[in-house]
Amino acid sequence: MTNKFLCDFRFLLLAAAVAFIYIQMRLFTTQSKYADRLANAVEAETRCTSQMRKLIDQISMQQSRIVDLEEDKKRQDEEYGQMKALVQDLQLKGLQRRMNKIQTPVAAVVVMACNRADYLERTIKSILKYQNAVASKFPLFVSQDGSDPQVRKKALSYDQLTHMQHLDSKLVQTERPGELIAYYKIARHYKWALDKLFHEYKFSRVIILEDDMEIAPDFFDYFEAAAALMEKDKTIMAVSSWNDNGQKQFVHDPEILYRSDFFPGLGWMLTKPTWNELSPKWPKAYWDDWLRLQENHKGRQFIRPEVCRTYNFGEHVDWKSKDLSYLMEDKYIKLFAEILKNAKPINGADAVLKASNVQGDVRVHYEDQPDFERIARQFGVFQEWKDGVPRTAYKGVVVFRYPPPRRVFLVGPKSFELLGIKSV
């Protein structure tokens, strides 16, 4: 029995040993699998960490490149600013050398251009024909609005002038539906050009021309004489070379100048003090009509010729020998009133026929704007009014020749009172 017990015990030990070995083998197999999985996980984590590091490195490189690009842009902007300042300085110095050769300029002359290269060429040639002899007194500029390459090329082809270019990418917002944005762009261009000429180039006067004008032989002598007059009489806001009723059938004497309450434009000169007043409130559009408002000209007047100086009519007046003191306000109002009093009055219908049958000057009275328009229409002169002032009028009086040399005065209801005429 003892032997049987020992045999059973050994059998049990063997079975336990086999079971233990089996369990150990299973544990080893399981541990191996988990070890493999752990190794794979570690390897995957290592790869992920490596990829993240690469990505971080790439991001760092991109950030570094962005910083470099920003620095390059900043450096290029600085270089551009320096180059621009250098070019402007050279322009100023070059202009100053031209100005200092003889004397201080009377006025800068600026041609306002946009996209008409052929017109600009014709205008420049007309100006240079008479400006070369007085270039130091009247430095010439072309102010280009926009980037038309032909206009720029044409302007830069002349050594006798300075080219300015106005580049404005701001969106134009019209104040009323259907308005042309061109009127807004033109107003912006005028303000930019005049600010530049008065404030940067520091001229005391500027003559403004458009790119479709030709000038008369005595154009510069006329403005030089007018500049001296403006210095003496501050009631003159601007001087124009244009007469709205300057067609040959309405003019006769190229030496006669007039004061007017209506801004003529089309080849005109203004001074720096006047521009300093106008620039801060310059309109968004329709700048010429804006200048004709009483709130802007404030009772000041404009000098205009009887015969236009902004087309080549062949006349040449020696303005240096002319005494223009009669245009001073205190003298002119008395002179004009005397001439008007001596004109023969005509009344009723058929003013044109009656005027043609009278020797010497005549005056025709109108009652209001419709009455003025009716009479002006008969003669064929401008009928336009602005802010209560007929085109070309002085104290409500519009004067023209019909037929030359007879003068016709269209006289407003308050003209005699404004001129101090008490009895006729």
Short mmCIF file of C-alpha atoms in Angstrom, two decimals:
data_model
loop_
_atom_site.label_atom_id
_atom_site.label_comp_id
_atom_site.label_asym_id
_atom_site.label_seq_id
_atom_site.Cartn_x
_atom_site.Cartn_y
_atom_site.Cartn_z
CA MET A 1 0.00 0.00 0.00
CA THR A 2 2.86 2.26 0.71
CA ASN A 3 4.27 1.58 -2.74
CA LYS A 4 0.95 2.38 -4.33
CA PHE A 5 0.81 5.68 -2.48
CA LEU A 6 4.28 6.61 -3.66
CA CYS A 7 3.41 5.73 -7.21
CA ASP A 8 0.30 7.92 -7.12
CA PHE A 9 2.26 10.79 -5.58
CA ARG A 10 4.88 10.59 -8.29
CA PHE A 11 2.18 10.57 -10.88
CA LEU A 12 0.68 13.65 -9.35
CA LEU A 13 4.07 15.37 -9.25
CA LEU A 14 4.63 14.52 -12.88
CA ALA A 15 1.21 15.85 -13.81
CA ALA A 16 1.87 19.01 -11.80
CA ALA A 17 5.24 19.39 -13.47
CA VAL A 18 3.70 18.98 -16.89
CA ALA A 19 0.98 21.49 -16.01
CA PHE A 20 3.59 23.90 -14.67
CA ILE A 21 5.68 23.57 -17.79
CA TYR A 22 2.60 24.09 -19.96
CA ILE A 23 1.61 27.20 -18.01
CA GLN A 24 5.14 28.54 -18.22
CA MET A 25 5.18 27.94 -21.95
CA ARG A 26 1.84 29.76 -22.31
CA LEU A 27 3.09 32.59 -20.17
CA PHE A 28 6.25 32.79 -22.26
CA THR A 29 4.24 32.78 -25.46
CA THR A 30 1.91 35.46 -24.10
CA GLN A 31 4.85 37.53 -22.86
CA SER A 32 6.50 37.19 -26.25
CA LYS A 33 3.35 38.43 -27.98
CA TYR A 34 3.00 41.37 -25.60
CA ALA A 35 6.70 42.08 -25.92
CA ASP A 36 6.32 42.14 -29.71
CA ARG A 37 3.30 44.38 -29.46
CA LEU A 38 5.10 46.64 -27.03
CA ALA A 39 8.10 46.75 -29.31
CA ASN A 40 5.84 47.61 -32.24
CA ALA A 41 4.13 50.29 -30.19
CA VAL A 42 7.47 51.75 -29.12
CA GLU A 43 8.66 51.64 -32.70
CA ALA A 44 5.43 53.31 -33.89
CA GLU A 45 5.79 55.96 -31.21
CA THR A 46 9.39 56.51 -32.23
CA ARG A 47 8.34 56.91 -35.87
CA CYS A 48 5.53 59.30 -34.88
CA THR A 49 7.89 61.30 -32.71
CA SER A 50 10.37 61.44 -35.57
CA GLN A 51 7.69 62.58 -38.02
CA MET A 52 6.47 65.20 -35.57
CA ARG A 53 10.01 66.46 -35.15
CA LYS A 54 10.39 66.62 -38.92
CA LEU A 55 7.08 68.49 -39.19
CA ILE A 56 8.13 70.87 -36.42
CA ASP A 57 11.43 71.39 -38.18
CA GLN A 58 9.59 72.12 -41.46
CA ILE A 59 7.25 74.55 -39.70
CA SER A 60 10.23 76.25 -38.09
CA MET A 61 11.93 76.49 -41.46
CA GLN A 62 8.77 77.96 -43.04
CA GLN A 63 8.42 80.44 -40.18
CA SER A 64 12.04 81.38 -40.60
CA ARG A 65 11.48 81.80 -44.33
CA ILE A 66 8.41 83.97 -43.70
CA VAL A 67 10.45 86.14 -41.35
CA ASP A 68 13.18 86.38 -43.98
CA LEU A 69 10.61 87.31 -46.65
CA GLU A 70 9.09 89.93 -44.37
CA GLU A 71 12.53 91.36 -43.73
CA ASP A 72 13.24 91.33 -47.48
CA LYS A 73 9.96 93.13 -48.14
CA LYS A 74 10.69 95.67 -45.43
CA ARG A 75 14.17 96.19 -46.86
CA GLN A 76 12.76 96.53 -50.41
CA ASP A 77 10.14 99.02 -49.17
CA GLU A 78 12.87 101.03 -47.50
CA GLU A 79 14.99 100.91 -50.65
CA TYR A 80 11.97 101.94 -52.76
CA GLY A 81 11.27 104.81 -50.39
CA GLN A 82 14.90 105.90 -50.58
CA MET A 83 14.90 105.63 -54.39
CA LYS A 84 11.64 107.57 -54.61
CA ALA A 85 13.00 110.27 -52.33
CA LEU A 86 16.21 110.35 -54.37
CA VAL A 87 14.30 110.73 -57.64
CA GLN A 88 12.15 113.49 -56.17
CA ASP A 89 15.25 115.18 -54.78
CA LEU A 90 16.94 114.98 -58.18
CA GLN A 91 13.83 116.37 -59.83
CA LEU A 92 13.71 119.20 -57.34
CA LYS A 93 17.41 119.92 -57.71
CA GLY A 94 17.20 119.75 -61.49
CA LEU A 95 14.22 122.04 -61.46
CA GLN A 96 15.94 124.35 -59.00
CA ARG A 97 19.02 124.56 -61.23
CA ARG A 98 16.81 125.51 -64.17
CA MET A 99 14.98 128.05 -62.03
CA ASN A 100 18.13 129.58 -60.58
CA LYS A 101 19.77 130.21 -63.94
CA ILE A 102 18.04 133.54 -64.35
CA GLN A 103 15.42 134.39 -61.72
CA THR A 104 12.55 133.31 -59.52
CA PRO A 105 9.70 131.86 -61.58
CA VAL A 106 6.57 133.84 -62.27
CA ALA A 107 4.49 130.64 -62.23
CA ALA A 108 4.70 126.94 -62.90
CA VAL A 109 2.75 125.81 -65.95
CA VAL A 110 1.08 122.41 -65.61
CA VAL A 111 -0.68 120.50 -68.37
CA MET A 112 -3.32 118.14 -66.97
CA ALA A 113 -3.26 114.91 -68.98
CA CYS A 114 -4.80 111.45 -68.81
CA ASN A 115 -5.02 109.18 -71.87
CA ARG A 116 -4.73 111.35 -74.99
CA ALA A 117 -1.11 111.18 -76.08
CA ASP A 118 -1.75 112.80 -79.48
CA TYR A 119 -3.56 115.75 -77.89
CA LEU A 120 -0.81 116.12 -75.30
CA GLU A 121 1.88 116.26 -77.97
CA ARG A 122 0.07 119.04 -79.81
CA THR A 123 -0.37 121.02 -76.60
CA ILE A 124 3.27 120.61 -75.54
CA LYS A 125 4.54 121.73 -78.94
CA SER A 126 2.31 124.79 -78.79
CA ILE A 127 3.63 125.69 -75.33
CA LEU A 128 7.30 125.09 -76.11
CA LYS A 129 7.04 127.28 -79.19
CA TYR A 130 6.74 130.30 -76.88
CA GLN A 131 7.95 128.95 -73.52
CA ASN A 132 11.56 128.23 -74.51
CA ALA A 133 12.43 131.91 -74.37
CA VAL A 134 10.96 132.27 -70.86
CA ALA A 135 11.56 128.77 -69.47
CA SER A 136 13.11 130.02 -66.25
CA LYS A 137 10.08 132.19 -65.56
CA PHE A 138 7.53 129.50 -66.43
CA PRO A 139 8.82 125.96 -65.64
CA LEU A 140 6.71 123.40 -67.49
CA PHE A 141 5.12 120.28 -65.97
CA VAL A 142 2.90 117.52 -67.27
CA SER A 143 0.70 115.92 -64.62
CA GLN A 144 -0.56 112.53 -65.79
CA ASP A 145 -3.60 110.97 -64.17
CA GLY A 146 -3.35 107.17 -64.44
CA SER A 147 -0.87 104.86 -66.11
CA ASP A 148 -1.44 105.24 -69.85
CA PRO A 149 1.94 104.16 -71.27
CA GLN A 150 1.73 106.33 -74.39
CA VAL A 151 1.05 109.49 -72.39
CA ARG A 152 3.95 108.72 -70.06
CA LYS A 153 6.26 107.96 -72.98
CA LYS A 154 5.27 111.17 -74.75
CA ALA A 155 5.78 113.32 -71.65
CA LEU A 156 9.17 111.75 -70.86
CA SER A 157 10.36 112.33 -74.43
CA TYR A 158 10.69 116.08 -73.71
CA ASP A 159 13.69 117.25 -71.72
CA GLN A 160 12.15 120.70 -71.31
CA LEU A 161 9.48 119.57 -68.85
CA THR A 162 8.99 117.64 -65.61
CA HIS A 163 6.64 114.67 -65.63
CA MET A 164 4.43 113.92 -62.60
CA GLN A 165 2.23 110.82 -62.40
CA HIS A 166 -0.89 110.52 -60.26
CA LEU A 167 -1.74 106.88 -59.48
CA ASP A 168 -4.94 106.55 -57.48
CA SER A 169 -6.46 103.10 -56.95
CA LYS A 170 -9.11 104.21 -54.45
CA LEU A 171 -12.66 103.24 -55.34
CA VAL A 172 -14.78 106.16 -56.57
CA GLN A 173 -18.13 106.55 -54.84
CA THR A 174 -20.43 108.93 -56.70
CA GLU A 175 -22.87 110.98 -54.64
CA ARG A 176 -25.78 110.53 -57.05
CA PRO A 177 -26.83 107.55 -59.21
CA GLY A 178 -25.79 107.71 -62.85
CA GLU A 179 -22.95 110.20 -62.37
CA LEU A 180 -19.78 109.77 -64.39
CA ILE A 181 -16.85 108.83 -62.17
CA ALA A 182 -14.58 110.80 -64.52
CA TYR A 183 -15.64 114.06 -62.83
CA TYR A 184 -14.53 112.64 -59.47
CA LYS A 185 -11.21 111.41 -60.84
CA ILE A 186 -10.53 114.80 -62.44
CA ALA A 187 -11.17 116.61 -59.14
CA ARG A 188 -8.81 114.23 -57.30
CA HIS A 189 -6.13 114.76 -59.94
CA TYR A 190 -6.38 118.56 -59.76
CA LYS A 191 -6.05 118.55 -55.98
CA TRP A 192 -3.07 116.17 -56.06
CA ALA A 193 -1.24 118.17 -58.75
CA LEU A 194 -1.83 121.58 -57.18
CA ASP A 195 -0.87 120.32 -53.71
CA LYS A 196 2.35 118.94 -55.17
CA LEU A 197 3.27 122.11 -57.10
CA PHE A 198 2.44 124.52 -54.29
CA HIS A 199 3.53 122.51 -51.25
CA GLU A 200 6.33 120.24 -52.53
CA TYR A 201 7.81 122.34 -55.32
CA LYS A 202 6.90 125.52 -53.44
CA PHE A 203 5.76 127.67 -56.35
CA SER A 204 3.97 130.91 -55.52
CA ARG A 205 1.69 130.70 -58.59
CA VAL A 206 0.51 127.97 -60.94
CA ILE A 207 -1.03 128.19 -64.42
CA ILE A 208 -3.30 125.25 -65.24
CA LEU A 209 -3.82 124.07 -68.81
CA GLU A 210 -5.64 121.05 -70.19
CA ASP A 211 -4.18 118.68 -72.74
CA ASP A 212 -6.33 119.91 -75.65
CA MET A 213 -5.24 123.56 -75.71
CA GLU A 214 -2.97 125.71 -77.82
CA ILE A 215 -1.68 129.03 -76.57
CA ALA A 216 -1.32 132.48 -78.10
CA PRO A 217 2.08 134.08 -78.79
CA ASP A 218 1.63 136.55 -75.92
CA PHE A 219 0.31 133.94 -73.46
CA PHE A 220 3.29 134.19 -71.08
CA ASP A 221 3.60 137.97 -71.27
CA TYR A 222 -0.10 138.17 -70.45
CA PHE A 223 0.26 136.07 -67.31
CA GLU A 224 3.42 137.84 -66.20
CA ALA A 225 1.61 141.17 -66.37
CA ALA A 226 -1.40 139.65 -64.60
CA ALA A 227 0.82 138.24 -61.83
CA ALA A 228 1.98 141.73 -60.95
CA LEU A 229 -1.64 142.87 -60.89
CA MET A 230 -2.63 140.03 -58.54
CA GLU A 231 0.11 141.05 -56.10
CA LYS A 232 -1.41 144.52 -55.85
CA ASP A 233 -5.10 143.58 -55.79
CA LYS A 234 -6.12 140.76 -53.47
CA THR A 235 -9.73 140.96 -54.66
CA ILE A 236 -8.59 139.08 -57.79
CA MET A 237 -9.01 135.39 -57.10
CA ALA A 238 -7.60 134.09 -60.40
CA VAL A 239 -6.63 135.20 -63.88
CA SER A 240 -7.91 133.35 -66.94
CA SER A 241 -6.79 133.34 -70.56
CA TRP A 242 -10.30 132.40 -71.69
CA ASN A 243 -13.44 134.29 -72.66
CA ASP A 244 -16.56 132.13 -72.89
CA ASN A 245 -17.98 134.57 -75.44
CA GLY A 246 -14.63 134.84 -77.20
CA GLN A 247 -15.76 133.65 -80.64
CA LYS A 248 -14.50 135.92 -83.39
CA GLN A 249 -17.96 137.40 -84.08
CA PHE A 250 -18.14 138.69 -80.47
CA VAL A 251 -14.62 140.15 -80.01
CA HIS A 252 -12.59 142.98 -81.44
CA ASP A 253 -9.83 144.42 -79.21
CA PRO A 254 -7.04 142.00 -78.13
CA GLU A 255 -5.74 144.55 -75.59
CA ILE A 256 -8.92 144.80 -73.52
CA LEU A 257 -9.24 142.88 -70.25
CA TYR A 258 -12.29 142.59 -67.98
CA ARG A 259 -13.13 141.72 -64.41
CA SER A 260 -15.77 139.02 -64.00
CA ASP A 261 -17.73 137.48 -61.14
CA PHE A 262 -17.87 134.19 -63.07
CA PHE A 263 -14.87 131.82 -63.03
CA PRO A 264 -13.88 131.18 -66.69
CA GLY A 265 -11.29 128.41 -66.25
CA LEU A 266 -9.59 126.93 -69.33
CA GLY A 267 -6.06 128.25 -68.88
CA TRP A 268 -5.98 130.05 -65.53
CA MET A 269 -3.58 131.13 -62.81
CA LEU A 270 -3.99 131.17 -59.05
CA THR A 271 -1.71 131.96 -56.12
CA LYS A 272 -0.49 129.83 -53.22
CA PRO A 273 -2.49 131.71 -50.54
CA THR A 274 -5.65 131.13 -52.54
CA TRP A 275 -4.84 127.42 -52.94
CA ASN A 276 -4.09 127.09 -49.24
CA GLU A 277 -7.63 128.31 -48.66
CA LEU A 278 -9.24 126.03 -51.26
CA SER A 279 -7.27 122.78 -50.85
CA PRO A 280 -8.68 121.62 -47.48
CA LYS A 281 -12.27 121.87 -48.75
CA TRP A 282 -11.69 120.90 -52.40
CA PRO A 283 -14.81 119.16 -53.79
CA LYS A 284 -15.13 115.50 -54.74
CA ALA A 285 -16.30 116.44 -58.25
CA TYR A 286 -17.29 119.37 -60.52
CA TRP A 287 -14.50 121.57 -59.19
CA ASP A 288 -15.04 124.36 -61.75
CA ASP A 289 -18.72 124.84 -60.87
CA TRP A 290 -17.71 124.68 -57.21
CA LEU A 291 -15.35 127.63 -57.73
CA ARG A 292 -18.27 129.64 -59.13
CA LEU A 293 -20.19 129.45 -55.87
CA GLN A 294 -20.30 132.61 -53.79
CA GLU A 295 -19.36 130.64 -50.67
CA ASN A 296 -16.00 129.82 -52.29
CA HIS A 297 -15.02 132.91 -54.28
CA LYS A 298 -16.45 135.16 -51.53
CA GLY A 299 -17.01 138.16 -53.77
CA ARG A 300 -13.56 138.03 -55.30
CA GLN A 301 -13.34 138.34 -59.05
CA PHE A 302 -11.52 136.97 -62.06
CA ILE A 303 -9.60 138.69 -64.84
CA ARG A 304 -10.40 137.57 -68.38
CA PRO A 305 -9.41 138.87 -71.81
CA GLU A 306 -11.75 139.95 -74.56
CA VAL A 307 -9.75 137.84 -77.03
CA CYS A 308 -8.83 134.36 -75.76
CA ARG A 309 -5.18 133.47 -75.13
CA THR A 310 -5.70 129.72 -75.20
CA TYR A 311 -5.92 129.28 -78.92
CA ASN A 312 -3.45 130.47 -81.52
CA PHE A 313 -5.15 133.50 -83.06
CA GLY A 314 -1.95 135.20 -84.24
CA GLU A 315 -2.28 138.41 -82.18
CA HIS A 316 0.68 139.47 -80.07
CA VAL A 317 0.18 142.23 -77.52
CA ASP A 318 3.16 143.81 -75.81
CA TRP A 319 1.81 143.38 -72.30
CA LYS A 320 5.02 144.67 -70.70
CA SER A 321 4.24 148.12 -72.05
CA LYS A 322 0.57 148.07 -70.99
CA ASP A 323 -0.71 149.79 -67.88
CA LEU A 324 -3.14 147.37 -66.26
CA SER A 325 -3.88 149.52 -63.26
CA TYR A 326 -7.36 150.22 -64.68
CA LEU A 327 -8.22 146.66 -63.58
CA MET A 328 -7.67 147.47 -59.91
CA GLU A 329 -11.01 147.15 -58.18
CA ASP A 330 -11.42 150.77 -57.10
CA LYS A 331 -10.58 152.08 -60.59
CA TYR A 332 -12.32 149.42 -62.62
CA ILE A 333 -15.76 149.79 -61.08
CA LYS A 334 -15.78 153.52 -61.87
CA LEU A 335 -14.42 153.01 -65.39
CA PHE A 336 -16.91 150.25 -66.16
CA ALA A 337 -19.81 152.27 -64.75
CA GLU A 338 -18.86 155.26 -66.93
CA ILE A 339 -18.66 153.15 -70.08
CA LEU A 340 -22.02 151.55 -69.27
CA LYS A 341 -23.70 154.91 -68.65
CA ASN A 342 -22.53 156.13 -72.06
CA ALA A 343 -24.00 153.12 -73.86
CA LYS A 344 -27.32 153.79 -75.58
CA PRO A 345 -30.29 151.90 -74.05
CA ILE A 346 -32.49 149.80 -76.30
CA ASN A 347 -35.73 148.21 -75.15
CA GLY A 348 -38.43 145.84 -76.30
CA ALA A 349 -38.27 142.94 -78.68
CA ASP A 350 -35.84 142.48 -81.57
CA ALA A 351 -32.81 143.56 -79.50
CA VAL A 352 -30.43 142.21 -82.13
CA LEU A 353 -31.97 144.22 -84.94
CA LYS A 354 -32.12 147.39 -82.84
CA ALA A 355 -28.52 147.00 -81.70
CA SER A 356 -27.38 146.61 -85.31
CA ASN A 357 -28.97 149.91 -86.24
CA VAL A 358 -27.29 151.94 -83.50
CA GLN A 359 -23.90 153.61 -83.76
CA GLY A 360 -21.67 152.96 -80.76
CA ASP A 361 -22.19 150.87 -77.64
CA VAL A 362 -25.68 149.75 -76.52
CA ARG A 363 -27.15 148.32 -73.35
CA VAL A 364 -30.08 145.96 -73.02
CA HIS A 365 -31.71 145.46 -69.64
CA TYR A 366 -33.01 142.08 -68.47
CA GLU A 367 -35.35 141.45 -65.55
CA ASP A 368 -34.42 137.95 -64.40
CA GLN A 369 -32.74 134.72 -65.50
CA PRO A 370 -35.43 133.66 -68.03
CA ASP A 371 -35.37 137.15 -69.54
CA PHE A 372 -31.58 137.07 -69.76
CA GLU A 373 -31.64 133.65 -71.42
CA ARG A 374 -34.15 134.90 -73.97
CA ILE A 375 -32.02 137.93 -74.91
CA ALA A 376 -28.72 135.99 -74.86
CA ARG A 377 -30.28 133.40 -77.15
CA GLN A 378 -31.10 136.12 -79.67
CA PHE A 379 -27.47 137.24 -79.82
CA GLY A 380 -26.04 133.70 -79.65
CA VAL A 381 -23.95 134.15 -76.49
CA PHE A 382 -23.82 131.89 -73.44
CA GLN A 383 -27.05 131.65 -71.45
CA GLU A 384 -25.63 129.76 -68.45
CA TRP A 385 -25.95 130.98 -64.86
CA LYS A 386 -24.25 129.71 -61.72
CA ASP A 387 -25.21 130.76 -58.21
CA GLY A 388 -27.01 133.84 -59.54
CA VAL A 389 -24.19 134.95 -61.87
CA PRO A 390 -24.44 134.81 -65.69
CA ARG A 391 -21.38 133.43 -67.45
CA THR A 392 -18.71 136.19 -67.96
CA ALA A 393 -20.78 138.75 -65.97
CA TYR A 394 -19.42 141.58 -63.85
CA LYS A 395 -21.95 143.03 -61.40
CA GLY A 396 -24.62 141.25 -63.44
CA VAL A 397 -23.46 142.83 -66.72
CA VAL A 398 -22.44 140.63 -69.65
CA VAL A 399 -20.44 142.44 -72.36
CA PHE A 400 -19.56 141.31 -75.88
CA ARG A 401 -19.17 142.78 -79.37
CA TYR A 402 -22.09 142.62 -81.80
CA PRO A 403 -21.14 143.30 -84.46
CA PRO A 404 -17.55 144.38 -83.72
CA PRO A 405 -16.44 146.93 -82.73
CA ARG A 406 -19.80 147.83 -81.13
CA ARG A 407 -20.14 146.63 -77.55
CA VAL A 408 -23.40 145.20 -76.24
CA PHE A 409 -24.04 145.27 -72.48
CA LEU A 410 -26.72 142.96 -71.07
CA VAL A 411 -27.58 144.71 -67.80
CA GLY A 412 -29.14 143.02 -64.76
CA PRO A 413 -31.87 144.44 -62.53
CA LYS A 414 -29.38 145.34 -59.76
CA SER A 415 -26.37 146.19 -61.92
CA PHE A 416 -26.72 149.97 -61.68
CA GLU A 417 -27.02 149.74 -57.91
CA LEU A 418 -23.97 147.47 -57.65
CA LEU A 419 -21.95 149.79 -59.88
CA GLY A 420 -22.99 152.89 -57.94
CA ILE A 421 -24.86 154.37 -60.91
CA LYS A 422 -27.58 156.67 -59.50
CA SER A 423 -28.82 158.33 -62.66
CA VAL A 424 -28.38 157.92 -66.40
#
